[in-house]
Amino acid sequence: MFADMLRINYLVSGGLITNYRCSSRCRHCVYASSHAWPDDYMTSSAADEIFSLLKKLGCSSIHIGGGEPLLRPERIFPVLESAAGNDVDIEYIETNASWYKDESSAVNILKELRKRGAGCLLISIDPYHNEYIPFYKVKGLIKACSEVNMDVFPWLMEFWDDLDALDDRRPHSLEEYARFFGDDYLLKLPGRYGLNLRGRALRTYRPMMRMESFDSIMENPAGCSLLSGRYHFHVDLYGNYIPQSCSGLSIKLNELIHGADPNKYPVFYRLEHYGIKGLAEYAVKEYGYKPESEYAGKCDLCQDIRSWLVLELGLNLPDLQPADYYRFI
Ligand code: SF4
């Protein structure tokens, strides 16, 4: 039996994941989004419940992310209406601009967003997204935003000149970037982007990372403090609280605020309290997990154990949701 409940009393800043489905399958995506996910969007009633819980936790402004939230713009309108009804500010909506067709249709969609209280788009500008989305769409969307006084939060201007150096009418692979800018381009990208090396990003960069022995990783007894972080959390369309940085882990938000039972969330609990050592010992003892001799750090081991529990053992654990994260990574 565990003594401590998992509880969060206040939250400062975070985002909603209104849908995991995306037009792209970016190699840096921490949430493992892609077109393979079901076409599920956050419903109006789920949004109402989430906004009211967030307000109780002291959080009255939020951003919207995905997946690609504007994949089907009309599906996000009820979420915006719910935010307005609950007096929650929308800081910005993240978008990859893939839905841009031409200026007039984009202006129409932007006007609908503005009408519902959204005043800013965070528009992705980076080589990872450019593998799927031609740069002319990003430029066109920025111009359309200026037509309707929608603010733009360009993420990241650092990459504008890189993308602009290549033909903006078509997407470009990272390999093309490496041919154009040098072999070490891919390797330097995480530092320039400020990339969180978890989720699919970890898979992408794992072959280039320094390996560490299992025994040495197990010498680290520290709990993973980011799991109870009040900043940069997300709540997804299924009502899961997704902790800062560590995708594939979750607790139902409505349980977390009252105190979630550690027996129901044994993976999350062990990671938060005893870190990777606690999770690995649990996986070996309870499920017969057989560790490799080395991993690309503790998060690689953590991801491997969790994937194994979901994909190999077929477990449907409440703290490893949504399970599609593991399928579509
Ligand atoms: S070991 Fe797991 S829970 Fe801890 S920081 Fe890494 S991914 Fe997150």
Short mmCIF file of C-alpha atoms and ligand atoms in Angstrom, two decimals:
data_model
loop_
_atom_site.label_atom_id
_atom_site.label_comp_id
_atom_site.label_asym_id
_atom_site.label_seq_id
_atom_site.Cartn_x
_atom_site.Cartn_y
_atom_site.Cartn_z
CA MET A 1 0.00 0.00 0.00
CA PHE A 2 1.12 3.57 -0.70
CA ALA A 3 0.94 6.37 1.82
CA ASP A 4 0.84 9.45 -0.44
CA MET A 5 -1.89 10.39 -2.83
CA LEU A 6 -0.95 11.99 -6.13
CA ARG A 7 -2.32 15.51 -5.93
CA ILE A 8 -1.98 18.89 -7.58
CA ASN A 9 -3.40 21.94 -5.80
CA TYR A 10 -2.65 24.60 -8.36
CA LEU A 11 -1.50 24.93 -11.94
CA VAL A 12 0.16 27.93 -13.53
CA SER A 13 0.43 27.58 -17.28
CA GLY A 14 -0.29 24.87 -19.77
CA GLY A 15 -2.16 23.81 -22.85
CA LEU A 16 -5.03 21.75 -24.14
CA ILE A 17 -4.46 18.93 -26.59
CA THR A 18 -7.76 19.17 -28.47
CA ASN A 19 -6.79 16.34 -30.86
CA TYR A 20 -3.78 14.12 -31.43
CA ARG A 21 -4.40 13.62 -35.12
CA CYS A 22 -2.13 15.65 -37.38
CA SER A 23 -1.45 16.13 -41.07
CA SER A 24 2.26 15.60 -40.45
CA ARG A 25 4.39 13.06 -38.66
CA CYS A 26 7.25 15.26 -37.53
CA ARG A 27 10.40 13.59 -36.31
CA HIS A 28 10.62 15.89 -33.28
CA CYS A 29 7.03 15.42 -32.07
CA VAL A 30 7.00 14.73 -28.33
CA TYR A 31 3.32 13.72 -28.46
CA ALA A 32 3.79 11.23 -31.31
CA SER A 33 1.05 12.86 -33.37
CA SER A 34 0.29 11.81 -36.93
CA HIS A 35 -2.56 11.04 -39.34
CA ALA A 36 -2.72 7.50 -37.84
CA TRP A 37 -4.59 8.70 -34.73
CA PRO A 38 -8.40 8.49 -34.56
CA ASP A 39 -10.22 11.60 -35.72
CA ASP A 40 -11.25 12.51 -32.15
CA TYR A 41 -11.58 16.14 -31.00
CA MET A 42 -12.25 17.55 -27.56
CA THR A 43 -16.02 17.84 -27.12
CA SER A 44 -17.80 20.84 -25.73
CA SER A 45 -18.79 19.00 -22.53
CA ALA A 46 -15.23 17.72 -21.97
CA ALA A 47 -13.94 21.27 -22.50
CA ASP A 48 -16.48 22.63 -19.99
CA GLU A 49 -15.35 20.15 -17.35
CA ILE A 50 -11.66 20.77 -18.00
CA PHE A 51 -11.97 24.56 -17.94
CA SER A 52 -13.92 24.48 -14.70
CA LEU A 53 -11.28 22.21 -13.09
CA LEU A 54 -8.45 24.40 -14.34
CA LYS A 55 -10.07 27.47 -12.88
CA LYS A 56 -10.39 25.74 -9.53
CA LEU A 57 -6.65 25.12 -9.75
CA GLY A 58 -5.98 28.80 -10.36
CA CYS A 59 -5.31 28.55 -14.09
CA SER A 60 -7.44 30.96 -16.10
CA SER A 61 -5.53 31.14 -19.36
CA ILE A 62 -4.37 28.36 -21.60
CA HIS A 63 -3.00 27.68 -25.06
CA ILE A 64 -4.33 25.14 -27.54
CA GLY A 65 -2.13 22.56 -29.20
CA GLY A 66 -2.33 19.13 -30.73
CA GLY A 67 -1.88 17.26 -33.06
CA GLU A 68 -2.91 19.96 -35.47
CA PRO A 69 -5.81 21.81 -33.79
CA LEU A 70 -6.92 23.41 -37.05
CA LEU A 71 -6.98 20.20 -39.05
CA ARG A 72 -10.75 20.61 -38.97
CA PRO A 73 -11.25 24.18 -37.79
CA GLU A 74 -14.98 23.80 -37.12
CA ARG A 75 -14.21 21.11 -34.51
CA ILE A 76 -12.30 23.59 -32.39
CA PHE A 77 -15.04 26.23 -32.33
CA PRO A 78 -16.99 24.56 -29.46
CA VAL A 79 -13.78 24.46 -27.36
CA LEU A 80 -13.26 28.19 -27.90
CA GLU A 81 -16.90 28.87 -27.04
CA SER A 82 -16.53 26.79 -23.88
CA ALA A 83 -13.39 28.75 -22.91
CA ALA A 84 -15.27 32.04 -23.31
CA GLY A 85 -18.23 30.66 -21.32
CA ASN A 86 -15.90 29.65 -18.50
CA ASP A 87 -13.98 32.93 -18.58
CA VAL A 88 -10.72 31.27 -19.61
CA ASP A 89 -8.38 33.21 -21.94
CA ILE A 90 -6.91 31.50 -24.96
CA GLU A 91 -3.28 32.65 -25.14
CA TYR A 92 -2.71 31.24 -28.62
CA ILE A 93 -3.56 28.32 -30.87
CA GLU A 94 -0.63 26.33 -32.22
CA THR A 95 -0.77 25.48 -35.89
CA ASN A 96 1.49 24.05 -38.56
CA ALA A 97 -0.33 25.93 -41.39
CA SER A 98 -0.97 22.72 -43.34
CA TRP A 99 -4.65 23.66 -43.72
CA TYR A 100 -3.84 26.87 -45.60
CA LYS A 101 -5.23 26.74 -49.14
CA ASP A 102 -5.46 30.38 -50.19
CA GLU A 103 -5.74 33.78 -48.56
CA SER A 104 -9.50 34.23 -48.73
CA SER A 105 -10.36 30.82 -47.24
CA ALA A 106 -7.74 31.31 -44.51
CA VAL A 107 -9.13 34.78 -43.72
CA ASN A 108 -12.61 33.27 -43.33
CA ILE A 109 -11.36 30.68 -40.85
CA LEU A 110 -9.33 33.26 -38.93
CA LYS A 111 -12.38 35.52 -38.65
CA GLU A 112 -14.33 32.61 -37.13
CA LEU A 113 -11.53 32.05 -34.62
CA ARG A 114 -11.38 35.74 -33.73
CA LYS A 115 -15.14 35.85 -33.28
CA ARG A 116 -14.73 33.16 -30.62
CA GLY A 117 -12.01 34.95 -28.68
CA ALA A 118 -8.79 33.58 -30.23
CA GLY A 119 -6.42 36.47 -30.93
CA CYS A 120 -3.10 34.80 -31.65
CA LEU A 121 -1.72 31.87 -33.65
CA LEU A 122 1.58 30.22 -32.84
CA ILE A 123 2.79 29.23 -36.30
CA SER A 124 5.45 26.53 -36.59
CA ILE A 125 8.52 27.56 -38.57
CA ASP A 126 11.20 24.89 -38.50
CA PRO A 127 12.78 22.20 -40.67
CA TYR A 128 10.93 19.37 -38.91
CA HIS A 129 7.54 20.72 -40.02
CA ASN A 130 8.96 21.69 -43.41
CA GLU A 131 9.41 17.99 -44.19
CA TYR A 132 5.61 17.97 -44.62
CA ILE A 133 4.42 21.54 -45.10
CA PRO A 134 5.71 23.81 -47.86
CA PHE A 135 6.89 27.17 -46.57
CA TYR A 136 4.54 29.14 -48.85
CA LYS A 137 1.65 27.99 -46.62
CA VAL A 138 3.33 29.47 -43.56
CA LYS A 139 4.01 32.74 -45.37
CA GLY A 140 0.43 32.83 -46.71
CA LEU A 141 -1.04 32.20 -43.27
CA ILE A 142 1.06 34.95 -41.69
CA LYS A 143 -0.19 37.36 -44.36
CA ALA A 144 -3.81 36.25 -43.79
CA CYS A 145 -3.36 36.86 -40.04
CA SER A 146 -2.29 40.43 -40.73
CA GLU A 147 -5.50 40.94 -42.77
CA VAL A 148 -7.69 40.18 -39.73
CA ASN A 149 -5.41 41.55 -36.97
CA MET A 150 -4.68 38.08 -35.64
CA ASP A 151 -1.38 38.18 -33.73
CA VAL A 152 1.34 35.77 -34.83
CA PHE A 153 3.76 34.02 -32.49
CA PRO A 154 6.37 32.68 -34.92
CA TRP A 155 8.00 29.52 -33.58
CA LEU A 156 10.85 29.97 -34.43
CA MET A 157 12.14 32.95 -36.43
CA GLU A 158 15.59 31.40 -35.92
CA PHE A 159 14.74 29.05 -38.80
CA TRP A 160 13.14 31.52 -41.22
CA ASP A 161 16.27 32.02 -43.34
CA ASP A 162 16.99 28.26 -43.42
CA LEU A 163 13.52 27.48 -44.78
CA ASP A 164 13.59 30.47 -47.11
CA ALA A 165 16.82 29.28 -48.71
CA LEU A 166 14.96 26.34 -50.28
CA ASP A 167 12.08 26.26 -52.78
CA ASP A 168 9.02 27.34 -50.78
CA ARG A 169 6.53 25.58 -53.07
CA ARG A 170 7.41 22.11 -51.80
CA PRO A 171 8.41 20.34 -48.58
CA HIS A 172 12.05 19.42 -47.93
CA SER A 173 13.42 16.45 -46.03
CA LEU A 174 15.94 16.86 -43.24
CA GLU A 175 18.38 15.02 -45.47
CA GLU A 176 17.99 17.82 -48.04
CA TYR A 177 18.74 20.33 -45.30
CA ALA A 178 21.86 18.36 -44.39
CA ARG A 179 22.98 18.36 -48.03
CA PHE A 180 22.41 22.11 -48.28
CA PHE A 181 23.71 23.27 -44.88
CA GLY A 182 26.16 20.51 -43.91
CA ASP A 183 26.17 16.99 -42.49
CA ASP A 184 25.89 18.13 -38.89
CA TYR A 185 22.64 20.03 -39.54
CA LEU A 186 20.36 17.41 -37.97
CA LEU A 187 22.64 17.05 -34.97
CA LYS A 188 22.65 20.80 -34.27
CA LEU A 189 18.88 21.19 -34.62
CA PRO A 190 17.85 20.09 -31.07
CA GLY A 191 20.02 22.77 -29.48
CA ARG A 192 18.77 25.48 -31.85
CA TYR A 193 15.16 24.40 -31.36
CA GLY A 194 15.35 23.78 -27.60
CA LEU A 195 14.04 20.29 -28.27
CA ASN A 196 12.70 18.07 -25.52
CA LEU A 197 14.31 14.71 -26.30
CA ARG A 198 11.34 12.53 -25.41
CA GLY A 199 8.54 10.92 -27.40
CA ARG A 200 9.30 10.62 -31.12
CA ALA A 201 12.18 13.10 -30.76
CA LEU A 202 13.97 10.59 -28.56
CA ARG A 203 13.44 7.90 -31.18
CA THR A 204 14.83 10.19 -33.89
CA TYR A 205 17.95 11.17 -31.97
CA ARG A 206 18.57 7.96 -30.06
CA PRO A 207 21.10 6.59 -32.59
CA MET A 208 23.16 9.77 -32.14
CA MET A 209 23.05 9.80 -28.34
CA ARG A 210 25.67 8.62 -25.90
CA MET A 211 24.78 5.25 -24.39
CA GLU A 212 24.87 4.58 -20.67
CA SER A 213 24.90 1.23 -18.91
CA PHE A 214 21.69 0.03 -17.23
CA ASP A 215 23.61 -0.33 -13.96
CA SER A 216 24.80 3.24 -14.07
CA ILE A 217 21.28 4.56 -14.79
CA MET A 218 20.05 2.55 -11.80
CA GLU A 219 22.44 4.43 -9.52
CA ASN A 220 20.17 7.50 -9.85
CA PRO A 221 17.59 7.31 -7.04
CA ALA A 222 16.04 10.76 -7.67
CA GLY A 223 12.33 11.04 -8.36
CA CYS A 224 11.25 12.68 -11.62
CA SER A 225 10.19 16.06 -10.32
CA LEU A 226 8.90 17.32 -13.67
CA LEU A 227 5.93 14.97 -13.29
CA SER A 228 4.38 17.22 -10.68
CA GLY A 229 5.36 20.44 -12.47
CA ARG A 230 2.82 23.27 -12.48
CA TYR A 231 4.14 24.75 -15.72
CA HIS A 232 3.86 23.53 -19.29
CA PHE A 233 1.43 20.77 -18.43
CA HIS A 234 -1.21 19.65 -20.94
CA VAL A 235 -4.73 18.30 -20.60
CA ASP A 236 -5.88 16.20 -23.51
CA LEU A 237 -9.27 15.64 -25.08
CA TYR A 238 -9.79 12.53 -22.93
CA GLY A 239 -9.36 14.51 -19.67
CA ASN A 240 -5.81 13.23 -19.06
CA TYR A 241 -3.35 15.50 -17.29
CA ILE A 242 -0.08 15.08 -19.22
CA PRO A 243 2.90 16.26 -17.18
CA GLN A 244 5.44 18.72 -18.40
CA SER A 245 7.81 17.13 -20.90
CA CYS A 246 6.99 13.46 -20.21
CA SER A 247 4.46 12.38 -22.82
CA GLY A 248 2.82 8.95 -22.61
CA LEU A 249 2.18 9.41 -18.87
CA SER A 250 -1.14 10.60 -17.53
CA ILE A 251 -3.53 10.96 -14.62
CA LYS A 252 -7.18 11.90 -14.99
CA LEU A 253 -7.32 15.61 -14.15
CA ASN A 254 -10.52 15.22 -12.13
CA GLU A 255 -8.81 12.63 -9.92
CA LEU A 256 -5.56 14.54 -9.59
CA ILE A 257 -7.16 17.57 -8.01
CA HIS A 258 -8.87 15.51 -5.31
CA GLY A 259 -5.92 13.15 -4.83
CA ALA A 260 -5.36 10.23 -7.20
CA ASP A 261 -4.87 6.76 -5.77
CA PRO A 262 -1.24 5.63 -6.27
CA ASN A 263 -2.45 2.02 -6.52
CA LYS A 264 -4.32 2.98 -9.68
CA TYR A 265 -1.31 4.85 -11.08
CA PRO A 266 1.68 2.71 -10.06
CA VAL A 267 3.95 3.74 -12.94
CA PHE A 268 3.38 7.45 -12.47
CA TYR A 269 3.70 7.13 -8.68
CA ARG A 270 7.00 5.25 -8.82
CA LEU A 271 8.52 7.63 -11.34
CA GLU A 272 7.52 10.68 -9.34
CA HIS A 273 8.70 9.29 -6.01
CA TYR A 274 11.56 6.93 -6.86
CA GLY A 275 12.49 7.91 -10.41
CA ILE A 276 13.64 5.53 -13.10
CA LYS A 277 15.18 3.18 -10.51
CA GLY A 278 11.76 2.73 -8.89
CA LEU A 279 10.05 2.07 -12.23
CA ALA A 280 12.69 -0.37 -13.47
CA GLU A 281 12.65 -2.38 -10.23
CA TYR A 282 8.84 -2.50 -10.38
CA ALA A 283 8.82 -3.62 -14.03
CA VAL A 284 11.38 -6.35 -13.36
CA LYS A 285 9.69 -7.63 -10.20
CA GLU A 286 6.02 -7.37 -11.20
CA TYR A 287 6.17 -8.03 -14.92
CA GLY A 288 9.49 -9.78 -15.63
CA TYR A 289 10.97 -6.94 -17.69
CA LYS A 290 14.43 -7.90 -18.93
CA PRO A 291 16.65 -4.83 -19.29
CA GLU A 292 19.18 -4.34 -22.10
CA SER A 293 22.76 -3.72 -21.06
CA GLU A 294 22.60 -0.03 -22.07
CA TYR A 295 20.26 2.81 -22.96
CA ALA A 296 20.51 6.37 -24.22
CA GLY A 297 19.88 7.66 -20.70
CA LYS A 298 17.11 7.30 -18.13
CA CYS A 299 14.30 8.59 -20.37
CA ASP A 300 15.18 6.00 -23.02
CA LEU A 301 14.92 3.25 -20.39
CA CYS A 302 11.66 4.75 -19.12
CA GLN A 303 10.21 4.86 -22.64
CA ASP A 304 11.33 1.29 -23.31
CA ILE A 305 9.69 -0.06 -20.15
CA ARG A 306 6.44 1.79 -20.77
CA SER A 307 6.27 0.75 -24.43
CA TRP A 308 6.93 -2.83 -23.42
CA LEU A 309 4.12 -2.79 -20.85
CA VAL A 310 1.65 -1.41 -23.40
CA LEU A 311 2.76 -3.05 -26.66
CA GLU A 312 4.30 -6.36 -25.61
CA LEU A 313 2.17 -7.18 -22.56
CA GLY A 314 -0.95 -5.45 -23.90
CA LEU A 315 -1.65 -3.77 -20.55
CA ASN A 316 -4.19 -0.99 -20.47
CA LEU A 317 -2.81 1.02 -17.56
CA PRO A 318 -4.52 4.27 -16.54
CA ASP A 319 -1.18 6.05 -16.22
CA LEU A 320 0.01 5.06 -19.70
CA GLN A 321 -2.68 6.83 -21.68
CA PRO A 322 -3.54 7.41 -24.37
CA ALA A 323 -2.20 4.01 -25.40
CA ASP A 324 -2.15 5.16 -29.04
CA TYR A 325 0.89 7.27 -28.10
CA TYR A 326 2.84 4.01 -27.87
CA ARG A 327 1.33 2.60 -31.06
CA PHE A 328 1.95 5.63 -33.22
CA ILE A 329 5.27 6.86 -31.95
S1 SF4 B 1 12.65 8.98 -16.68
FE1 SF4 B 1 10.54 8.97 -17.52
S2 SF4 B 1 9.32 10.19 -16.12
FE2 SF4 B 1 11.50 10.60 -15.66
S3 SF4 B 1 11.98 12.46 -16.84
FE3 SF4 B 1 12.50 10.69 -18.14
S4 SF4 B 1 10.64 10.26 -19.39
FE4 SF4 B 1 10.04 11.61 -17.68
#
